[in-house]
Amino acid sequence: MLCLALVPHLAARRWAPYADPLILPLAVLLSGIGLVLLYRLDFSYSARYSSDPTASNQLMWTVIGVGLCVGVLIVLQDHRRLQRYIFLTMAVALVLLMAPAFFPGDTYGAKRWIFIGSLSFQPGEFVKTMIAVFFAGYLVIHRDALALTGRKVLGVRLPPGRQLAPILTVWVLSLLVLVFERDLGTSLIFFGLFVVMLYVATERFSWVLCGVLMAAAGAVVVGSAEPHVKGRIDAWQHPFAALHSQNAGSDQLAKALFGFGSGGVTGTGLGQGHPDLIGFAGRSDFILTTVGEELGLAGTMVVLMLYALLAQRGLSTAVALRDPFGKLLAVGLSAALALQVFVVAGGVLGLIPLTGKALPFLAKSGSSLVANWLMVALLIRISDSAGRARAAARSAD
């Protein structure tokens, strides 16, 4: 990892010398922690389930992700060039978003994979970046209409009907993802990302209000009608029912909560816990339980703070930028990361229903790892533009 980290560092020094100095080290550190956890789990899984090792495979995808990051820094010299292709980006994103509905679901019922021969990938991991690009370009064009028009109802200025169409479209699409693909995590990230970017672009609380009300309405309807989503909600409400019945509760969530509890403040020590009892799900969203049990509350807070710091550097870049497109894109990428961490961590901690999404950089998932390194490359490029603007302002003074 140390040798691998040198490659994007030299690339950033050559093609993005004014970039934020923390974004790349944070991504490397999180990827390194993920490799350590997977390498630790490989021993337990090979002994208990006779499974193949995964850390070497994850290292291969890390190399591919770093290579993509370097390639983006070389090819994309100005992030504003992405604004020319926002509608093409959204069209590709919609195709990728709907494609898993035509493929078989995974072991846990969700349809989030595309299978091409022996290869498979999760398009939703790349869609969140594409959607952030599209929303940033769309909101730059229509920001004034979204912010300055509408009627006041009970002291809250509601969006006009014509401008409400985009949020209605996104709401319907998120419900379709829930119904046909049973992918609760992607639906939450997709809709939440749009509401966050709308609020940042317009500074109108009415958009947040509309988003929360529509999300609540959609959750009630789909949660009561779609069996898979309803099962996730029931398992979230009564996780320990699985200890008494195989058809109720969530055996994985119950074991995860026991693992967090046994970890205490400092943990049992790396390799001294039993996160492998959760099964192969320990290499996806439940990999956080390995941190909670073996590194304790302290280790869990360190990991969450690393994510928070990475999102904060993206938001800091947005504040420093002057061009509206780059500002909104930095906010969107940071919000997508924060939302995915919340969805995953909230699920395994029992705060919200389980979603099965991969924990960025840590979990075993080639698609997620490559997509997150793509996000890091875009943040580095955008922060380089912000740094150049600051340097030019200082030299002018």
Coordinates of C-alpha atoms in Angstrom, one line a residue:
M1 CA 0.0 0.0 0.0
L2 CA 2.9 2.4 0.7
C3 CA 4.4 1.8 -2.7
L4 CA 0.9 2.0 -4.3
A5 CA 0.2 5.3 -2.5
L6 CA 3.3 6.8 -4.1
V7 CA 1.8 6.6 -7.6
P8 CA -1.3 8.8 -7.1
H9 CA 0.8 11.1 -4.9
L10 CA 3.3 11.8 -7.7
A11 CA 0.4 12.1 -10.2
A12 CA -1.3 14.7 -7.9
R13 CA 1.9 16.6 -7.5
R14 CA 2.3 16.7 -11.3
W15 CA -1.2 17.3 -12.5
A16 CA -3.0 18.7 -9.5
P17 CA -0.3 20.5 -7.4
Y18 CA -2.8 22.8 -5.7
A19 CA -5.2 20.0 -4.6
D20 CA -6.3 19.5 -1.0
P21 CA -3.4 17.6 0.8
L22 CA -5.7 15.4 2.9
I23 CA -8.1 13.9 0.4
L24 CA -5.6 11.3 -1.1
P25 CA -4.1 10.3 2.3
L26 CA -7.5 9.7 3.8
A27 CA -8.6 7.5 0.9
V28 CA -5.3 5.5 1.1
L29 CA -5.7 5.1 4.9
L30 CA -9.2 3.8 4.6
S31 CA -8.3 1.4 1.8
G32 CA -5.4 0.2 3.9
I33 CA -7.7 -0.4 6.9
G34 CA -10.0 -2.3 4.7
L35 CA -7.2 -4.6 3.5
V36 CA -6.1 -5.3 7.0
L37 CA -9.7 -6.2 8.0
L38 CA -10.2 -8.5 5.0
Y39 CA -6.8 -10.2 5.5
R40 CA -7.8 -10.8 9.2
L41 CA -11.2 -12.2 8.2
D42 CA -9.7 -14.5 5.5
F43 CA -8.1 -16.6 8.2
S44 CA -11.4 -17.1 10.1
Y45 CA -13.5 -17.7 6.9
S46 CA -11.1 -20.2 5.5
A47 CA -11.1 -22.2 8.8
R48 CA -14.9 -22.0 9.3
Y49 CA -16.3 -22.0 5.7
S50 CA -13.2 -23.2 3.6
S51 CA -13.6 -20.1 1.5
D52 CA -11.1 -18.5 -0.8
P53 CA -9.1 -15.5 0.4
T54 CA -10.4 -12.1 -0.6
A55 CA -7.7 -9.6 0.5
S56 CA -5.6 -10.3 -2.6
N57 CA -8.6 -9.7 -4.8
Q58 CA -9.4 -6.5 -3.0
L59 CA -5.7 -5.4 -3.5
M60 CA -6.1 -6.0 -7.2
W61 CA -9.2 -3.8 -7.3
T62 CA -7.4 -1.2 -5.3
V63 CA -4.7 -1.1 -7.9
I64 CA -7.4 -0.7 -10.6
G65 CA -9.1 2.1 -8.6
V66 CA -5.8 3.9 -8.1
G67 CA -5.0 3.6 -11.8
L68 CA -8.4 5.0 -12.7
C69 CA -7.8 7.9 -10.3
V70 CA -4.4 8.7 -11.9
G71 CA -6.0 8.4 -15.4
V72 CA -8.8 10.9 -14.5
L73 CA -6.2 13.4 -13.1
I74 CA -4.3 13.2 -16.4
V75 CA -7.2 13.3 -18.8
L76 CA -9.6 15.6 -17.0
Q77 CA -7.6 18.9 -16.7
D78 CA -10.7 21.0 -15.9
H79 CA -13.8 19.6 -14.0
R80 CA -16.0 22.1 -15.8
R81 CA -15.7 20.1 -19.0
L82 CA -18.1 17.6 -17.4
Q83 CA -20.9 20.2 -17.5
R84 CA -21.1 19.8 -21.3
Y85 CA -22.2 16.2 -20.9
I86 CA -24.8 16.3 -18.1
F87 CA -27.7 14.9 -20.1
L88 CA -25.6 12.2 -21.6
T89 CA -24.4 11.3 -18.2
M90 CA -27.9 11.2 -16.8
A91 CA -29.1 9.0 -19.7
V92 CA -26.3 6.5 -19.0
A93 CA -27.0 6.6 -15.3
L94 CA -30.6 5.8 -15.8
V95 CA -29.8 2.8 -18.0
L96 CA -27.3 1.5 -15.4
L97 CA -29.8 2.2 -12.6
M98 CA -32.5 0.1 -14.3
A99 CA -30.4 -2.6 -15.7
P100 CA -30.1 -4.8 -12.5
A101 CA -33.9 -5.3 -12.6
F102 CA -33.4 -7.7 -15.6
F103 CA -30.8 -9.8 -13.7
P104 CA -31.2 -12.3 -10.8
G105 CA -31.1 -11.0 -7.3
D106 CA -28.4 -11.6 -4.8
T107 CA -28.5 -14.0 -1.8
Y108 CA -30.5 -11.5 0.2
G109 CA -33.1 -10.6 -2.4
A110 CA -31.9 -7.2 -3.7
K111 CA -31.2 -6.8 -7.4
R112 CA -28.1 -4.6 -7.6
W113 CA -25.8 -6.6 -9.8
I114 CA -25.2 -6.9 -13.6
F115 CA -23.7 -10.1 -14.8
I116 CA -21.6 -10.3 -18.0
G117 CA -20.3 -13.8 -18.4
S118 CA -18.1 -14.5 -15.3
L119 CA -17.9 -10.8 -14.4
S120 CA -20.3 -8.9 -12.3
F121 CA -20.5 -5.4 -11.0
Q122 CA -22.8 -3.0 -9.1
P123 CA -23.8 -0.1 -11.4
G124 CA -25.4 1.8 -8.5
E125 CA -21.9 2.5 -7.1
F126 CA -21.1 4.5 -10.3
V127 CA -24.6 5.9 -10.7
K128 CA -24.3 8.1 -7.6
T129 CA -21.3 9.9 -9.1
M130 CA -23.1 10.3 -12.4
I131 CA -26.2 11.7 -10.7
A132 CA -24.1 14.2 -8.8
V133 CA -22.6 15.4 -12.1
F134 CA -26.0 15.7 -13.6
F135 CA -27.7 17.5 -10.6
A136 CA -24.8 19.9 -10.4
G137 CA -25.2 20.9 -14.1
Y138 CA -29.0 21.0 -14.0
L139 CA -29.2 23.1 -10.8
V140 CA -26.7 25.6 -12.1
I141 CA -29.1 26.2 -15.1
H142 CA -32.3 26.3 -13.1
R143 CA -31.2 27.6 -9.7
D144 CA -32.8 31.0 -10.0
A145 CA -36.2 29.6 -11.0
L146 CA -36.1 27.0 -8.2
A147 CA -35.0 29.6 -5.6
L148 CA -37.0 32.7 -6.4
T149 CA -40.5 31.5 -7.4
G150 CA -43.3 29.7 -5.6
R151 CA -46.1 30.5 -3.2
K152 CA -46.0 30.8 0.6
V153 CA -48.2 28.4 2.6
L154 CA -48.1 28.7 6.4
G155 CA -44.9 30.7 6.2
V156 CA -43.1 28.2 4.0
R157 CA -42.4 29.1 0.3
L158 CA -43.3 26.0 -1.6
P159 CA -41.8 25.2 -5.0
P160 CA -43.9 26.0 -8.1
G161 CA -45.5 23.1 -9.9
R162 CA -43.3 23.3 -13.0
Q163 CA -40.1 23.3 -11.0
L164 CA -41.4 20.6 -8.7
A165 CA -41.3 18.1 -11.6
P166 CA -37.6 17.2 -11.1
I167 CA -38.1 16.2 -7.5
L168 CA -41.2 14.2 -8.4
T169 CA -39.3 12.4 -11.1
V170 CA -36.5 11.5 -8.7
W171 CA -39.1 10.4 -6.1
V172 CA -40.7 8.1 -8.6
L173 CA -37.4 6.7 -9.8
S174 CA -36.3 6.0 -6.2
L175 CA -39.6 4.1 -5.6
L176 CA -39.1 2.1 -8.8
V177 CA -35.7 1.1 -7.6
L178 CA -37.2 0.0 -4.3
V179 CA -40.0 -2.0 -5.9
F180 CA -38.3 -3.7 -8.9
E181 CA -34.8 -4.0 -7.5
R182 CA -35.5 -4.2 -3.8
D183 CA -32.4 -2.0 -3.3
L184 CA -33.2 0.2 -0.3
G185 CA -29.7 1.6 0.1
T186 CA -29.4 2.9 -3.5
S187 CA -32.9 4.4 -3.3
L188 CA -32.1 6.3 -0.1
I189 CA -28.8 7.6 -1.4
F190 CA -30.3 8.6 -4.7
F191 CA -33.1 10.6 -3.3
G192 CA -31.2 12.0 -0.4
L193 CA -28.4 13.3 -2.7
F194 CA -30.9 15.2 -4.8
V195 CA -32.6 16.9 -1.8
V196 CA -29.2 17.9 -0.3
M197 CA -28.0 19.4 -3.6
L198 CA -31.3 21.2 -4.1
Y199 CA -31.1 22.8 -0.7
V200 CA -27.5 23.9 -1.2
A201 CA -28.3 25.4 -4.6
T202 CA -31.5 27.2 -3.6
E203 CA -31.1 27.7 0.2
R204 CA -34.8 27.0 0.5
F205 CA -36.0 24.8 3.4
S206 CA -39.2 24.0 1.4
W207 CA -37.2 21.6 -0.8
V208 CA -36.1 19.7 2.3
L209 CA -39.6 19.7 3.6
C210 CA -41.0 18.3 0.4
G211 CA -38.2 15.8 0.2
V212 CA -38.8 14.5 3.7
L213 CA -42.6 14.3 3.3
M214 CA -42.3 12.5 -0.1
A215 CA -39.6 10.1 1.3
A216 CA -41.9 9.3 4.3
A217 CA -44.9 8.7 2.0
G218 CA -42.9 6.5 -0.3
A219 CA -41.4 4.5 2.6
V220 CA -44.9 3.9 4.1
V221 CA -46.4 2.7 0.8
V222 CA -43.4 0.5 -0.3
G223 CA -42.7 -0.7 3.2
S224 CA -46.2 -2.0 3.5
A225 CA -46.6 -3.4 0.0
E226 CA -43.2 -4.8 -1.1
P227 CA -42.5 -8.1 0.8
H228 CA -38.7 -7.8 0.7
V229 CA -38.6 -4.2 2.1
K230 CA -41.3 -5.1 4.6
G231 CA -39.1 -8.0 5.8
R232 CA -36.2 -5.7 6.2
I233 CA -38.3 -3.3 8.3
D234 CA -39.6 -6.1 10.5
A235 CA -36.1 -7.5 11.0
W236 CA -34.9 -4.0 12.0
Q237 CA -37.7 -3.6 14.5
H238 CA -37.3 -7.1 16.1
P239 CA -33.7 -8.3 15.4
F240 CA -33.5 -10.6 18.3
A241 CA -36.6 -12.6 17.2
A242 CA -34.2 -14.6 15.1
L243 CA -32.8 -16.2 18.3
H244 CA -36.2 -17.9 18.8
S245 CA -37.4 -18.4 15.2
Q246 CA -35.7 -18.8 11.8
N247 CA -38.4 -17.0 10.0
A248 CA -38.4 -13.8 12.1
G249 CA -35.9 -11.1 13.0
S250 CA -32.4 -10.8 11.7
D251 CA -29.8 -13.3 12.8
Q252 CA -27.0 -11.2 11.2
L253 CA -28.1 -8.0 12.9
A254 CA -28.5 -9.7 16.3
K255 CA -25.0 -11.1 16.1
A256 CA -23.7 -7.7 15.0
L257 CA -25.3 -6.0 18.0
F258 CA -23.8 -8.6 20.3
G259 CA -20.4 -8.0 18.6
F260 CA -20.6 -4.3 19.2
G261 CA -21.5 -4.9 22.8
S262 CA -18.7 -7.3 23.5
G263 CA -16.1 -5.0 21.9
G264 CA -16.5 -2.4 24.6
V265 CA -14.4 0.8 24.4
T266 CA -11.1 -0.6 23.3
G267 CA -12.2 -3.9 21.6
T268 CA -11.1 -7.5 22.0
G269 CA -8.0 -7.0 19.9
L270 CA -7.5 -7.6 16.2
G271 CA -8.1 -11.3 15.5
Q272 CA -9.4 -12.0 19.0
G273 CA -13.1 -11.6 18.3
H274 CA -15.7 -13.6 16.4
P275 CA -17.0 -11.4 13.5
D276 CA -16.9 -14.5 11.3
L277 CA -20.0 -15.8 13.0
I278 CA -22.0 -13.4 10.8
G279 CA -20.9 -15.3 7.7
F280 CA -19.9 -13.9 4.4
A281 CA -22.0 -10.7 4.9
G282 CA -19.1 -9.7 7.2
R283 CA -17.3 -8.7 4.0
S284 CA -20.0 -6.2 2.9
D285 CA -21.9 -3.8 5.2
F286 CA -21.2 -5.9 8.2
I287 CA -17.5 -5.4 8.0
L288 CA -18.0 -2.5 10.4
T289 CA -18.9 -5.1 13.1
T290 CA -15.3 -6.4 12.9
V291 CA -14.1 -2.9 13.7
G292 CA -16.7 -2.5 16.6
E293 CA -15.9 -5.9 18.2
E294 CA -12.1 -6.1 17.8
L295 CA -11.2 -2.4 17.8
G296 CA -14.0 -1.3 20.1
L297 CA -15.8 2.0 20.3
A298 CA -12.5 3.8 19.9
G299 CA -11.7 2.1 16.6
T300 CA -15.2 2.6 15.3
M301 CA -15.1 6.3 16.1
V302 CA -11.7 6.6 14.3
V303 CA -13.1 5.0 11.1
L304 CA -16.2 7.2 11.2
M305 CA -14.1 10.3 11.8
L306 CA -12.0 9.4 8.8
Y307 CA -15.1 9.3 6.7
A308 CA -16.3 12.6 8.2
L309 CA -13.0 14.3 7.6
L310 CA -13.0 13.1 3.9
A311 CA -16.5 14.5 3.5
Q312 CA -15.5 17.7 5.3
R313 CA -12.6 18.3 2.9
G314 CA -15.0 18.0 0.0
L315 CA -17.3 20.5 1.6
S316 CA -14.4 22.8 2.3
T317 CA -13.4 22.6 -1.3
A318 CA -17.0 23.6 -2.3
V319 CA -16.8 26.7 0.0
A320 CA -13.5 27.8 -1.6
L321 CA -14.7 27.4 -5.2
R322 CA -16.2 30.3 -7.2
D323 CA -17.8 28.5 -10.1
P324 CA -21.3 27.2 -9.3
F325 CA -20.9 23.8 -11.1
G326 CA -17.8 22.8 -9.2
K327 CA -19.3 24.0 -5.9
L328 CA -22.4 21.9 -6.3
L329 CA -20.4 18.9 -7.7
A330 CA -18.1 18.9 -4.6
V331 CA -21.1 19.1 -2.4
G332 CA -22.8 16.2 -4.2
L333 CA -19.8 13.9 -4.1
S334 CA -19.2 14.6 -0.4
A335 CA -22.9 14.1 0.4
A336 CA -23.0 10.8 -1.6
L337 CA -20.1 9.5 0.5
A338 CA -21.6 10.7 3.8
L339 CA -25.1 9.3 2.9
Q340 CA -23.6 5.9 2.0
V341 CA -21.6 5.7 5.3
F342 CA -24.8 6.7 7.2
V343 CA -26.9 4.1 5.4
V344 CA -24.4 1.3 6.0
A345 CA -23.4 2.2 9.6
G346 CA -27.0 3.0 10.6
G347 CA -28.1 -0.4 9.3
V348 CA -25.5 -2.5 11.2
L349 CA -26.0 -0.4 14.3
G350 CA -29.7 -0.9 14.2
L351 CA -30.6 2.8 13.6
I352 CA -32.3 2.1 10.3
P353 CA -33.2 -1.0 8.3
L354 CA -30.4 -3.0 6.7
T355 CA -29.6 -2.0 3.1
G356 CA -26.7 -4.3 2.1
K357 CA -24.6 -1.5 0.7
A358 CA -20.8 -1.8 0.8
L359 CA -19.0 0.4 3.3
P360 CA -16.8 2.7 1.1
F361 CA -13.1 1.6 0.8
L362 CA -13.4 -1.0 3.6
A363 CA -15.9 -3.7 2.3
K364 CA -15.1 -6.4 -0.2
S365 CA -16.5 -4.9 -3.4
G366 CA -14.6 -4.2 -6.6
S367 CA -17.3 -2.0 -8.0
S368 CA -17.6 0.1 -4.8
L369 CA -13.8 0.5 -4.5
V370 CA -13.3 1.6 -8.1
A371 CA -16.2 4.0 -7.9
N372 CA -15.0 5.6 -4.7
W373 CA -11.5 6.1 -6.2
L374 CA -13.2 7.8 -9.1
M375 CA -14.9 10.1 -6.6
V376 CA -11.6 10.8 -4.9
A377 CA -10.1 11.7 -8.3
L378 CA -12.9 14.2 -9.0
L379 CA -12.5 15.7 -5.5
I380 CA -8.8 16.1 -6.1
R381 CA -9.3 17.8 -9.4
I382 CA -12.0 20.2 -8.0
S383 CA -9.9 21.0 -5.0
D384 CA -6.9 21.8 -7.3
S385 CA -9.1 24.4 -9.1
A386 CA -10.0 25.9 -5.7
G387 CA -6.4 26.0 -4.7
R388 CA -5.4 27.7 -8.0
A389 CA -8.1 30.3 -7.5
R390 CA -6.8 31.0 -3.9
A391 CA -3.2 31.2 -5.2
A392 CA -4.2 33.6 -7.9
A393 CA -6.1 35.8 -5.4
R394 CA -3.1 35.9 -3.1
S395 CA -0.7 36.9 -6.0
A396 CA -3.1 39.6 -7.1
D397 CA -3.1 41.1 -3.6

